[in-house]
Short mmCIF file of C-alpha atoms and ligand atoms in Angstrom, two decimals:
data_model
loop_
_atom_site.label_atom_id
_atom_site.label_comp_id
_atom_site.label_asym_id
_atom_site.label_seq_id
_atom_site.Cartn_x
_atom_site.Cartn_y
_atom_site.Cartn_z
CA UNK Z 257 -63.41 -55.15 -133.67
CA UNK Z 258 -65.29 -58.46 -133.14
CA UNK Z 259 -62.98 -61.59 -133.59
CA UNK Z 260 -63.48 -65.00 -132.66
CA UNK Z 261 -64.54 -68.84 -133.61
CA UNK Z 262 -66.26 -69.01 -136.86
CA UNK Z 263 -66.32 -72.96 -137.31
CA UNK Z 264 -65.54 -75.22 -135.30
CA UNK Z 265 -64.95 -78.88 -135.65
CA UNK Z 266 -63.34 -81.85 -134.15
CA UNK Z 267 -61.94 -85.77 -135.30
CA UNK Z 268 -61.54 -88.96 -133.05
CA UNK Z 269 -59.64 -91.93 -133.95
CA UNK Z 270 -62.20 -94.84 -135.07
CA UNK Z 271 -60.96 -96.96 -131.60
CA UNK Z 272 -61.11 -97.01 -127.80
CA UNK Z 273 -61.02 -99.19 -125.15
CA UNK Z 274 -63.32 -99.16 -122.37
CA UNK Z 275 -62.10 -98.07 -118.65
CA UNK Z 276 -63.65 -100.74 -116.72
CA UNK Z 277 -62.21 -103.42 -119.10
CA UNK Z 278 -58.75 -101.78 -118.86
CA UNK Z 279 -58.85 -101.38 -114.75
CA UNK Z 280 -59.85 -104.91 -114.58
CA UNK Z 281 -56.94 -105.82 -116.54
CA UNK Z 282 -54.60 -104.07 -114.74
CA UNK Z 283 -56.10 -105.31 -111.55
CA UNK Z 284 -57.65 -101.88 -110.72
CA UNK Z 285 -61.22 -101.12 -108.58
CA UNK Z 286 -62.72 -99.95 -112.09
CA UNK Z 287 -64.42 -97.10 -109.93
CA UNK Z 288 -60.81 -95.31 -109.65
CA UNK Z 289 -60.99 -94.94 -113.41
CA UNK Z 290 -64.63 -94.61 -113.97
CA UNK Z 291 -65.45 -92.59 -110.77
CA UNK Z 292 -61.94 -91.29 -109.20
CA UNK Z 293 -60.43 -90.35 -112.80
CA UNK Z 294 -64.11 -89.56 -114.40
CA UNK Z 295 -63.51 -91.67 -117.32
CA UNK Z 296 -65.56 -94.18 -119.55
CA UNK Z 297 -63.72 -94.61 -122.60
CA UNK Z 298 -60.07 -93.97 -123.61
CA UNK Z 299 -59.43 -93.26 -127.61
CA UNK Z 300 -56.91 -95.50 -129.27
CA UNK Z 301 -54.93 -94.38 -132.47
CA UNK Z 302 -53.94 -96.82 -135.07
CA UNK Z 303 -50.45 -96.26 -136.98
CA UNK Z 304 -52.55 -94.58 -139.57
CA UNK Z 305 -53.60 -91.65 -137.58
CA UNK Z 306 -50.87 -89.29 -136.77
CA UNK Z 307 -51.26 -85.88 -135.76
CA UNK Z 308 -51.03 -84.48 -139.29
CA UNK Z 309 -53.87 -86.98 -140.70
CA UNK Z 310 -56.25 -85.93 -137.35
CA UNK Z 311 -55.48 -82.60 -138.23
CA UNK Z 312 -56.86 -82.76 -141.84
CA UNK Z 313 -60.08 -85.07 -140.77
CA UNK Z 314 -60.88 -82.55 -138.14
CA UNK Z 315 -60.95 -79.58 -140.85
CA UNK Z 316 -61.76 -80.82 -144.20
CA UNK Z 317 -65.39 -80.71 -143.93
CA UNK Z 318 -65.99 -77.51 -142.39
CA UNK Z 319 -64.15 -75.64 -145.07
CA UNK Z 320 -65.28 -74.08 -147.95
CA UNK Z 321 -63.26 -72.96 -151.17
CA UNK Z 322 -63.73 -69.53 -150.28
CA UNK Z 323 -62.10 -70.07 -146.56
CA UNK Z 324 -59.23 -71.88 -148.86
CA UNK Z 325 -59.13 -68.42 -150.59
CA UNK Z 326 -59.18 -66.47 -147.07
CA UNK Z 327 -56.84 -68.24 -144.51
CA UNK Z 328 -53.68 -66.13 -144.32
CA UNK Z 329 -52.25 -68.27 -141.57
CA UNK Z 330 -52.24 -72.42 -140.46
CA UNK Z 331 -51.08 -72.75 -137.30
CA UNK Z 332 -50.59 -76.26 -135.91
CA UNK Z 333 -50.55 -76.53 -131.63
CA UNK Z 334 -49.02 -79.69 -130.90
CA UNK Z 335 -46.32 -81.37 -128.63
CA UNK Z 336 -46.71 -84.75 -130.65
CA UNK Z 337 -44.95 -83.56 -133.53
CA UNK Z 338 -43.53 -85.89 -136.29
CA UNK Z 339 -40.10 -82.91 -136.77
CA UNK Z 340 -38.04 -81.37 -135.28
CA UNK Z 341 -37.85 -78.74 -138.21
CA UNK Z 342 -40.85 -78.94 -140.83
CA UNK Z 343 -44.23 -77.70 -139.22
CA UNK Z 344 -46.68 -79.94 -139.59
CA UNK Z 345 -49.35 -77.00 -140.95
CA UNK Z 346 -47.48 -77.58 -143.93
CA UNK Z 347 -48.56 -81.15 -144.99
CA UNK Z 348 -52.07 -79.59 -143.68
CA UNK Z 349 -52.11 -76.61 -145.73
CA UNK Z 350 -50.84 -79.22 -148.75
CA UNK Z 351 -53.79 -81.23 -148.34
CA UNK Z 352 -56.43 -78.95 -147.79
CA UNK Z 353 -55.32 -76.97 -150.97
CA UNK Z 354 -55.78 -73.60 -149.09
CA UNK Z 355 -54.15 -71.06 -150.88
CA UNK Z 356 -50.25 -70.77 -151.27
CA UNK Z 357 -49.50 -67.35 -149.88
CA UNK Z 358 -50.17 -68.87 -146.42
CA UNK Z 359 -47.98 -68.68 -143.36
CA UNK Z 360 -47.48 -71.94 -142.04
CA UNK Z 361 -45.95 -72.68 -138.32
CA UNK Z 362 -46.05 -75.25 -135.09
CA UNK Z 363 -46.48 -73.97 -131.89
CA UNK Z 364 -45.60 -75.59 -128.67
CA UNK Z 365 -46.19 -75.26 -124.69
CA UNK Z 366 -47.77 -78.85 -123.99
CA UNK Z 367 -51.58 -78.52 -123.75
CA UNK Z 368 -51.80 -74.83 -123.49
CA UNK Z 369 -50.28 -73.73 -127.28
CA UNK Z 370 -53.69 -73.61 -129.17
CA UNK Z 371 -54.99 -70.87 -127.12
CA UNK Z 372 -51.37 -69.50 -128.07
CA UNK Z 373 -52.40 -70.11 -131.33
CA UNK Z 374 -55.65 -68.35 -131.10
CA UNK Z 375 -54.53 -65.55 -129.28
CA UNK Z 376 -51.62 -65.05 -132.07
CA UNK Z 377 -54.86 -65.54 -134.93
CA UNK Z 378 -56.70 -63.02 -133.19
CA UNK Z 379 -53.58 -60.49 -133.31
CA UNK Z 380 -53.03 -61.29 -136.36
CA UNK Z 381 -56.51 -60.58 -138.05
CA UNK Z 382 -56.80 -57.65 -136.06
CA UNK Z 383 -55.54 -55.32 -139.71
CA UNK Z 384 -56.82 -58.00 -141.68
CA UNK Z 385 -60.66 -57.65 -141.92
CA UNK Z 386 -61.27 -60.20 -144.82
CA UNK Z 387 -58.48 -62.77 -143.77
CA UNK Z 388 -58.91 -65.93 -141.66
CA UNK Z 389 -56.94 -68.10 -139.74
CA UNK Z 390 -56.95 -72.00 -139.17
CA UNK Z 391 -55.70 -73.30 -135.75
CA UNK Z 392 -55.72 -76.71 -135.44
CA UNK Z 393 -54.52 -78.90 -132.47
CA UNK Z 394 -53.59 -82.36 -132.87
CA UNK Z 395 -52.08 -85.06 -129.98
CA UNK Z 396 -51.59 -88.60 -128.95
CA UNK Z 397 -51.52 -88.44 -125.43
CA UNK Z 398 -49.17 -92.25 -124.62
CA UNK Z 399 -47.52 -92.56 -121.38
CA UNK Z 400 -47.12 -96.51 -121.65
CA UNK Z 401 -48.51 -100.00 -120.97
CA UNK Z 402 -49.04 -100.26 -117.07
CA UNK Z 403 -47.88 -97.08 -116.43
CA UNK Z 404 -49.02 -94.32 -113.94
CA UNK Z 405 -50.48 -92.23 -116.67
CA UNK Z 406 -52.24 -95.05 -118.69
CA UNK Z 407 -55.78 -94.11 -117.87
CA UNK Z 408 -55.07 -90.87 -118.73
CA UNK Z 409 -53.72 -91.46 -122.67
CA UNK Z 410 -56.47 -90.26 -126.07
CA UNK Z 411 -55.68 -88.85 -129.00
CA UNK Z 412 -57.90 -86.65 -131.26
CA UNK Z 413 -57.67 -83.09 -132.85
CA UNK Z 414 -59.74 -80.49 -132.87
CA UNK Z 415 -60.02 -77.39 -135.59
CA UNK Z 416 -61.03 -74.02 -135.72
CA UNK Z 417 -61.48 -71.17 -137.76
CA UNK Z 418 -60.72 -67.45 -136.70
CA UNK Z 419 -62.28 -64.80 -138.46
CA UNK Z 420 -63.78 -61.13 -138.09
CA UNK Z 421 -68.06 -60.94 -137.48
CA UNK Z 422 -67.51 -65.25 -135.76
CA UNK Z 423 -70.58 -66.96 -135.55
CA UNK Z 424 -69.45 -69.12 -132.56
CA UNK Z 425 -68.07 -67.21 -129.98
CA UNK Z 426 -66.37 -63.96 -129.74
CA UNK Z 427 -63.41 -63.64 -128.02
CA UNK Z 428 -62.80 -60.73 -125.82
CA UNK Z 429 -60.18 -58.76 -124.71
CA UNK Z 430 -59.37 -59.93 -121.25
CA UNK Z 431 -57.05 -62.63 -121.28
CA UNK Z 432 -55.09 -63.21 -118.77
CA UNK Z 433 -51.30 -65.36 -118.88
CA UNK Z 434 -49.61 -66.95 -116.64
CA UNK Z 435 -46.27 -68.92 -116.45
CA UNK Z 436 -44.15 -70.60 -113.62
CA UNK Z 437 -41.19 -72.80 -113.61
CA UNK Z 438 -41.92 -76.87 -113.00
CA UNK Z 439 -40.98 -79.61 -113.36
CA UNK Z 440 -44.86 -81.25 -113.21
CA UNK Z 441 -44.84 -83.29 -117.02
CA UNK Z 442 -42.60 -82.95 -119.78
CA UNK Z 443 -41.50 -84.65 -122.77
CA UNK Z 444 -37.74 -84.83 -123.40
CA UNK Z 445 -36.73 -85.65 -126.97
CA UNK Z 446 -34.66 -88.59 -126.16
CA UNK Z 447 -37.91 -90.22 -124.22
CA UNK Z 448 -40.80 -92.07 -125.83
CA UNK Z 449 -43.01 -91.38 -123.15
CA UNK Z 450 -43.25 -88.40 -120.95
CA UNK Z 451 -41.85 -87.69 -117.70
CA UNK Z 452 -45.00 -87.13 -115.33
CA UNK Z 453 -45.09 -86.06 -111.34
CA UNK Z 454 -48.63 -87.16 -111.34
CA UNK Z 455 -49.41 -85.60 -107.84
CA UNK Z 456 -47.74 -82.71 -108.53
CA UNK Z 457 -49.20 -82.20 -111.88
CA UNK Z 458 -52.43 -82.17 -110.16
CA UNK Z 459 -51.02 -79.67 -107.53
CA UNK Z 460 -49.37 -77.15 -110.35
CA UNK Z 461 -53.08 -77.38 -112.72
CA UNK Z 462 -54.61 -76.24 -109.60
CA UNK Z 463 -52.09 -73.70 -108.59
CA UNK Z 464 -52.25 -72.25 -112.22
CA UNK Z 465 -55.82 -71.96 -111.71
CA UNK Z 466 -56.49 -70.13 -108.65
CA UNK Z 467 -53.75 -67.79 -108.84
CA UNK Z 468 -55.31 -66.90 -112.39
CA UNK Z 469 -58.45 -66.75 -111.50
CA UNK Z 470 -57.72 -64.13 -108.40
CA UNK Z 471 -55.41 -61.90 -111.03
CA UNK Z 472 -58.40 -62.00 -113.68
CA UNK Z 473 -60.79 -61.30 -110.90
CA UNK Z 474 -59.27 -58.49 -109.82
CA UNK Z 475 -58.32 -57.33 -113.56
CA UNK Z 476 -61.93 -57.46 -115.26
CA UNK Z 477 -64.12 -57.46 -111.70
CA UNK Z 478 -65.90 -60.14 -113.20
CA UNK Z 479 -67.15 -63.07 -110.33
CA UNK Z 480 -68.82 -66.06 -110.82
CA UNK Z 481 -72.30 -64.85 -112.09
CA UNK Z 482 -71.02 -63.36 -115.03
CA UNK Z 483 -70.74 -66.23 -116.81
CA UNK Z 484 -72.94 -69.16 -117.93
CA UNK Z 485 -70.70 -71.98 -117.94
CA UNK Z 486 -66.87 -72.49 -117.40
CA UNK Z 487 -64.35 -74.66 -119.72
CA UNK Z 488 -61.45 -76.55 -118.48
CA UNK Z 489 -58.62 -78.17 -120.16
CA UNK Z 490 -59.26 -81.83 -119.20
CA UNK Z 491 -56.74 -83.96 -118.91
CA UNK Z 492 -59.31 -86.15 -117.45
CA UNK Z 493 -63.00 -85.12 -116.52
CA UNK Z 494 -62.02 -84.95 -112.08
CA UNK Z 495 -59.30 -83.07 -112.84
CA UNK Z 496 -61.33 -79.77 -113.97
CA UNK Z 497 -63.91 -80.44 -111.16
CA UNK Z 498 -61.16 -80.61 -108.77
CA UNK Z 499 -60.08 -77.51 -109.77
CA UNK Z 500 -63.16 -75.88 -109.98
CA UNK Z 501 -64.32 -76.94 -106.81
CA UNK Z 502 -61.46 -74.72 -104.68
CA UNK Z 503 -63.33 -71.27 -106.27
CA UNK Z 504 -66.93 -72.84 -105.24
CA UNK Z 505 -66.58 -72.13 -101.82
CA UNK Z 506 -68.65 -71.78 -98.89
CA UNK Z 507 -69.54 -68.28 -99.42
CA UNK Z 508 -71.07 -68.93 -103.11
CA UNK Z 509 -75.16 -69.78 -103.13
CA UNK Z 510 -75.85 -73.04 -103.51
CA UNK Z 511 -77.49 -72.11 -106.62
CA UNK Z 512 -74.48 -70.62 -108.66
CA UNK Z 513 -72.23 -73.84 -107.40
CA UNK Z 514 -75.47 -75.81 -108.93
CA UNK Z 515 -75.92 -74.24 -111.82
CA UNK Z 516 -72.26 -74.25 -112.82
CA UNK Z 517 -71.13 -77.89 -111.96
CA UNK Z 518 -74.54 -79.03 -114.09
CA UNK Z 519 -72.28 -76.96 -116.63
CA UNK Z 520 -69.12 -78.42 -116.47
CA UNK Z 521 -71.13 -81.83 -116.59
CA UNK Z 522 -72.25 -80.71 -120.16
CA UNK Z 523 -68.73 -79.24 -120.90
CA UNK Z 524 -67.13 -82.65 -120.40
CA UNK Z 525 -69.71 -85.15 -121.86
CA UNK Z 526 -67.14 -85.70 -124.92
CA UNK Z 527 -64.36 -86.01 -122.93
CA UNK Z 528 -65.46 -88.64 -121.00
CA UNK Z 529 -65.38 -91.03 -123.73
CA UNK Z 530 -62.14 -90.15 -125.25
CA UNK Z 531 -59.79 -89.31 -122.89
CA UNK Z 532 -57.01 -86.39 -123.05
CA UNK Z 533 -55.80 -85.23 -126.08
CA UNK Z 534 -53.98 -82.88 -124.78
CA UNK Z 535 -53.74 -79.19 -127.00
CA UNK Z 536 -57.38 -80.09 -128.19
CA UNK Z 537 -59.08 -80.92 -125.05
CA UNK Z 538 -59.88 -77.59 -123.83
CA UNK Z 539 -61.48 -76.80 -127.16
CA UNK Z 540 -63.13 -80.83 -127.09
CA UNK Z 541 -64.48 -79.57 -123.94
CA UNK Z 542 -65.97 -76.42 -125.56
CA UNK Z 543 -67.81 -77.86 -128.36
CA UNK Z 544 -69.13 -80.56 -125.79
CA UNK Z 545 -70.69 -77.24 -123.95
CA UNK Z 546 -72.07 -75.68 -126.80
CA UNK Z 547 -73.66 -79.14 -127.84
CA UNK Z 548 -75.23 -80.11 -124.86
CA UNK Z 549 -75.95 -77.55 -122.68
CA UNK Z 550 -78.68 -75.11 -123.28
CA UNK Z 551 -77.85 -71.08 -123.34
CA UNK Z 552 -79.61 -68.01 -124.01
CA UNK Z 553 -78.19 -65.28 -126.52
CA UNK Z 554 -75.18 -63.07 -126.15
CA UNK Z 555 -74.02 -65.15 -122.72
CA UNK Z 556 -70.53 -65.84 -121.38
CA UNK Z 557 -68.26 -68.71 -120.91
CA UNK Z 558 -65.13 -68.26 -119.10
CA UNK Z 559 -62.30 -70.42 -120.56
CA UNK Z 560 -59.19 -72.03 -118.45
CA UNK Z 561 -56.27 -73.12 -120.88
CA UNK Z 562 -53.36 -75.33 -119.03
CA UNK Z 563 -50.25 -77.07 -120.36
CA UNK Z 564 -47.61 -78.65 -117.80
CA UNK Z 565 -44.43 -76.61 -117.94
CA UNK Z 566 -46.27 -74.82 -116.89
CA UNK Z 567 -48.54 -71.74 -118.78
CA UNK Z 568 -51.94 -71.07 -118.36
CA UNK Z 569 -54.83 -68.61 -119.01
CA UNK Z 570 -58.09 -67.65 -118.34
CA UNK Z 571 -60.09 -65.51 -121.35
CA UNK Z 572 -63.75 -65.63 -122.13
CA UNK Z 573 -65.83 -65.79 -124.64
CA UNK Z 574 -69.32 -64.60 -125.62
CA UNK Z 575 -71.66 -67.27 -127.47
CA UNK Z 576 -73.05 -65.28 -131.01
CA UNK Z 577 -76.62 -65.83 -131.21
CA UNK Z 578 -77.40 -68.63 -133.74
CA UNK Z 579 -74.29 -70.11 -132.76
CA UNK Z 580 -76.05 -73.61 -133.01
CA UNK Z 581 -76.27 -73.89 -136.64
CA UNK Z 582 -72.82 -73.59 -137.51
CA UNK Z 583 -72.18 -77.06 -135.19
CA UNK Z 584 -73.17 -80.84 -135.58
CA UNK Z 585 -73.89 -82.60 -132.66
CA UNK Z 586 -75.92 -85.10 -134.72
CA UNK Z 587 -72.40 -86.07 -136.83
CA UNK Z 588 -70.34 -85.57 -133.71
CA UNK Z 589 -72.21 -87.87 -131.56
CA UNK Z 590 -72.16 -90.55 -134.35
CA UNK Z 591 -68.58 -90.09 -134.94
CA UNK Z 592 -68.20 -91.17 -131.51
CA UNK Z 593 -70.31 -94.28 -131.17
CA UNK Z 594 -69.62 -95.46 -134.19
CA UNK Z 595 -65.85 -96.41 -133.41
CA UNK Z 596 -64.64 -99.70 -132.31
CA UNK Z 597 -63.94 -101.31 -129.02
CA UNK Z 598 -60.77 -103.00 -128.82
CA UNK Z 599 -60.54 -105.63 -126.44
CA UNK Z 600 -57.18 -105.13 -123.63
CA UNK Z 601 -55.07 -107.50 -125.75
CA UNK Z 602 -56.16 -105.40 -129.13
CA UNK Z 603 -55.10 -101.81 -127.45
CA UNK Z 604 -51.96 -103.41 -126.23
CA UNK Z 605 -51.26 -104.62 -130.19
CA UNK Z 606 -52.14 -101.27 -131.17
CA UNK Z 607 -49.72 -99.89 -128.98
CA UNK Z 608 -46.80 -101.69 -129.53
CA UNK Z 609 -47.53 -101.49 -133.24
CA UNK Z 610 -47.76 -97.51 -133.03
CA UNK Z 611 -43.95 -97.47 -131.66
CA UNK Z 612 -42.64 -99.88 -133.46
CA UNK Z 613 -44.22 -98.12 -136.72
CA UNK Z 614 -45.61 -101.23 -137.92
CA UNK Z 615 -48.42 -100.67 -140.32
CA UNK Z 616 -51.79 -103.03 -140.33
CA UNK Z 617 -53.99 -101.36 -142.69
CA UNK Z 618 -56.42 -103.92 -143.33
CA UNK Z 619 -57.32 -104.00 -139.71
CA UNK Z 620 -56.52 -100.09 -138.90
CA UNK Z 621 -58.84 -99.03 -141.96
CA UNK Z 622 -62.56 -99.22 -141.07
CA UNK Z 623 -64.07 -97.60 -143.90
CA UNK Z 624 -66.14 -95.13 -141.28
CA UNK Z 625 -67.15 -92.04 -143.36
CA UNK Z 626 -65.44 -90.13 -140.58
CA UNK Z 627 -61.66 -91.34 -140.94
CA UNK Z 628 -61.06 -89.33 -144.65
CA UNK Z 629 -57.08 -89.14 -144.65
CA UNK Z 630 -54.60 -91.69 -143.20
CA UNK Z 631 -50.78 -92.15 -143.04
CA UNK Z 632 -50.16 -95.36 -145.81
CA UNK Z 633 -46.62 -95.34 -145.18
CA UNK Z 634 -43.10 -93.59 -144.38
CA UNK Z 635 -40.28 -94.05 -146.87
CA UNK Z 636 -37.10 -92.40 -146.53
CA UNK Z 637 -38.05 -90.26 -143.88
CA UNK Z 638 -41.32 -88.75 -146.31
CA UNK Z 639 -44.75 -89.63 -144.82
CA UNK Z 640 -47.47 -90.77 -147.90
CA UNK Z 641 -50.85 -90.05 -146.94
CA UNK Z 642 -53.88 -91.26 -148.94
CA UNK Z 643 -58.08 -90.59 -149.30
CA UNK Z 644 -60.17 -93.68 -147.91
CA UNK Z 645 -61.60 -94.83 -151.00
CA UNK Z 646 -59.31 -93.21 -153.43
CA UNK Z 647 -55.93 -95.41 -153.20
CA UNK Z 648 -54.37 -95.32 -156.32
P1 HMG N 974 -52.87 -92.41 -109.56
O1 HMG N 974 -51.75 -92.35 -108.60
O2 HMG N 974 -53.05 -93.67 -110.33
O3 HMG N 974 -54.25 -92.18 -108.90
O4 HMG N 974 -52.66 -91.19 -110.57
P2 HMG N 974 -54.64 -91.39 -107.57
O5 HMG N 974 -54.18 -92.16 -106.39
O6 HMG N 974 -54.25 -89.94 -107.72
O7 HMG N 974 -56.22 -91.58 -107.66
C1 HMG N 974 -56.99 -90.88 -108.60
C2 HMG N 974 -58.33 -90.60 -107.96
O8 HMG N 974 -59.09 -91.82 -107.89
C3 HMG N 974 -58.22 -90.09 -106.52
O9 HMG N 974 -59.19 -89.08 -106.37
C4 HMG N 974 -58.57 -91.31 -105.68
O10 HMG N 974 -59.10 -90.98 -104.40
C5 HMG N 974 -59.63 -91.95 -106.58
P3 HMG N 974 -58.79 -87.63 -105.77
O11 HMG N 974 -58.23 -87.89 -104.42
O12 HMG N 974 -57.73 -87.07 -106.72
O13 HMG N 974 -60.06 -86.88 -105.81
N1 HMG N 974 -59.87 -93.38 -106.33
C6 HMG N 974 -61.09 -93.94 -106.34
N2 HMG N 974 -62.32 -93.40 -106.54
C7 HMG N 974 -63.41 -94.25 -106.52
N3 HMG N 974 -63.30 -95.58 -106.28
C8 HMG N 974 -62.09 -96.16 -106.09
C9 HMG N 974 -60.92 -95.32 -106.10
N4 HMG N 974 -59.59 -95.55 -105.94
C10 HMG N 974 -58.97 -94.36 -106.08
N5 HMG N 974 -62.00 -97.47 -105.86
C11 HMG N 974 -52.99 -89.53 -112.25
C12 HMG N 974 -53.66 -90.53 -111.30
C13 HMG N 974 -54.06 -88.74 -112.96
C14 HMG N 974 -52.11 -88.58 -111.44
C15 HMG N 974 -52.13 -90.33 -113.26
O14 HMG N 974 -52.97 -91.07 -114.09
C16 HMG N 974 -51.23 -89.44 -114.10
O15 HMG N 974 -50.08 -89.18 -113.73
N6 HMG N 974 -51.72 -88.95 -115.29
C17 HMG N 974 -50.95 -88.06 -116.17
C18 HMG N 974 -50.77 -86.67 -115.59
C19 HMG N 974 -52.05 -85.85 -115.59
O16 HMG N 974 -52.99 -86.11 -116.31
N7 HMG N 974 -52.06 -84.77 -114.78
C20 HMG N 974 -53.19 -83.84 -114.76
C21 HMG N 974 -52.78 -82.40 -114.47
S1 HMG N 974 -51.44 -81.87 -115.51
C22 HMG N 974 -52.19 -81.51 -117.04
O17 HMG N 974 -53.37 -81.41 -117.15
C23 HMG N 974 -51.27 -81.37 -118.21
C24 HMG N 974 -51.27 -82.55 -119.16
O18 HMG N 974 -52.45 -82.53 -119.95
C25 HMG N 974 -50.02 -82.50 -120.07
C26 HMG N 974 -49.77 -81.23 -120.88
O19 HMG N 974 -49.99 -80.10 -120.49
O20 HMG N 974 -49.22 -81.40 -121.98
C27 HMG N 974 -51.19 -83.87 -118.47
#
């Protein structure tokens, strides 16, 4: 049974501020951002973007009516959600007009529950030939003005479509989970922001990773050379390389360690300019790979999934050949310099606006062909979300 990614598609908020500008502001070397951190740009979301209106600009134009007809299942991997109770596939499903005898649910373990998600799709398909799935994972990453974590915030979403015969990547049958007890970043209800160890969320992300990677290892006998390229969540583009670095030791050729950090370049090209976005970044990271670096048929990518907590997992996937045309790097890359720059003083408005819910459409609306659905307002409790170009 061949299961996997048959579409695969991603949205970015129409904003970002630039690293160097925000270091400088802060009174920062811009090298620890730009050089220490790895990052260039840092998305910004306006009121209007919440993680139920990224979710439905990341999917709406790689579905067709017939996938409407087919999904079976939304699931929505989050830890920004707007409720406590109602899952957010819900207004998704709603607004996609996919087909009402639909299972709709949220899943959450921080930035690790959309390979939950996928995992669950791919169980789920596996007595349902002609059925698909939609996962789609959605997150403002915000740990405050000035804070610790501030070079570290995005937001985006990313979605993807599981079905039987993929034409992206097929996902075999060697995952392998993880899960330990810490205390490393966590988001208690009460708190707007989350509580973050930063050193030892760095130490527990590497932990996860090594003590997978030696269990998977010794599980599949697969090394190094097996694969083309490796994924990492990215909660920032060193982190990954950080962690990679500890299995590229002395006794690997100088040519694999080459060949596989020119990878992870390619594998973190997108991420670079937006920053993390936490459930979706592993899968941002992804669809960076398959855009920019070159492969030949049939190869493997090994894929590390992390969310503080802390859960992780290493699976891999093998590319489908023609695996190109069902992506757009053209649209992708335009989506991405097309946004705005805010200056510092515009991100901090932003920000302040975003948690005190204060609403600025006419500057928050761009008309970029990207940005389809946005939030227009909450009223007793109900969120109203509208079409660009289709207000009434
Ligand atoms: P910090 O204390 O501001 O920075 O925190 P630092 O002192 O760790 O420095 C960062 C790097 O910049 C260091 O490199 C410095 O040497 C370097 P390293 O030693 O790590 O290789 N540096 C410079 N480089 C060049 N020129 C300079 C310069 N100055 C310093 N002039 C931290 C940084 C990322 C910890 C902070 O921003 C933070 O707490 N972020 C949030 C937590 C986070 O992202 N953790 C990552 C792992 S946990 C994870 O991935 C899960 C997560 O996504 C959440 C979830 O699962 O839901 C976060």
């Amino acid at each position: 049974m061949i299961i996997g990614i048959d579409k695969l598609d991603f949205y970015i908020p129409n904003f970002y501020v630039s690293m160097t500008d925000l270091a400088k502001a802060r009174q920062i070397e811009p090298e620890k951002f730009t050089i220490g951190i790895g990052q260039t740009k840092m998305a910004v979301n306006p009121v209007s973007q919440d993680i139920i209106s990224m979710g439905v600009n990341a999917a709406q134009n790689m579905l067709t009516e017939e996938d409407k007809k087919d999904i079976e299942m939304v699931v929505v991997a989050t830890e920004s959600g707007v409720d406590h109770s109602k899952a957010a596939s819900i207004e998704i499903h709603s607004m996609l007009n996919i087909q009402p005898f639909a299972r709709c649910i949220e899943m959450k373990e921080a930035c690790y529950s959309a390979t939950a998600a996928i995992q669950l799709a791919k169980d789920f398909l596996s007595n349902r030939p002609d059925k698909k799935v939609l996962v789609i994972a959605s997150d403002i990453a915000r740990y405050g003005l000035n804070s610790g974590g501030e070079p570290t915030q995005g937001a985006g979403a990313v979605a993807m479509l599981i079905s039987h015969n993929p034409r992206i990547l097929t996902l075999n049958d060697d995952s392998v989970a993880h899960t330990t007890n810490v205390y490393d970043f966590w988001r208690p209800t009460s708190e707007k922001y989350p509580v973050v160890d930063g050193a030892l969320s760095k130490d527990a992300y590497i932990d996860s990773f090594n003590t997978l990677w030696n269990e998977y290892t010794k599980r599949t006998k697969y090394g190094l050379n097996d694969f083309e390229s490796f994924c990492f969540h990215v909660p920032f583009t060193k982190m990954g390389q950080k962690a990679f670095k500890t299995i590229l030791s002395e006794n690997v050729e100088d040519s694999t360690k080459n060949r596989l950090m020119d990878a992870y370049q390619d594998s973190v090209n997108y991420n670079r300019d937006v920053g993390n976005i936490y459930t979706g970044s592993l899968y941002l990271s992804l669809i960076s790979l398959l855009e920019n670096h070159e492969f030949q048929d049939d190869q493997k990518i090994c894929l590390f999934s992390y969310g503080s907590g802390a859960v992780g997992e290493i699976f891999s996937g093998s590319l489908v050949p023609g695996y190109e045309k069902m992506l757009d790097k053209e649209r992708h890359l335009d989506m991405l310099k097309s946004r705005k720059e805010l200056t510092v003083e515009e991100y901090e408005h932003f920000f302040n606006r975003f948690d005190n819910g204060e609403f600025d459409l006419e500057q928050e609306l761009t008309q970029d062909p990207y940005t389809k659905v946005y939030l227009d307002s909450i009223e007793g409790h109900i969120r109203n979300y509208k079409q660009q170009g289709n207000e009434s």
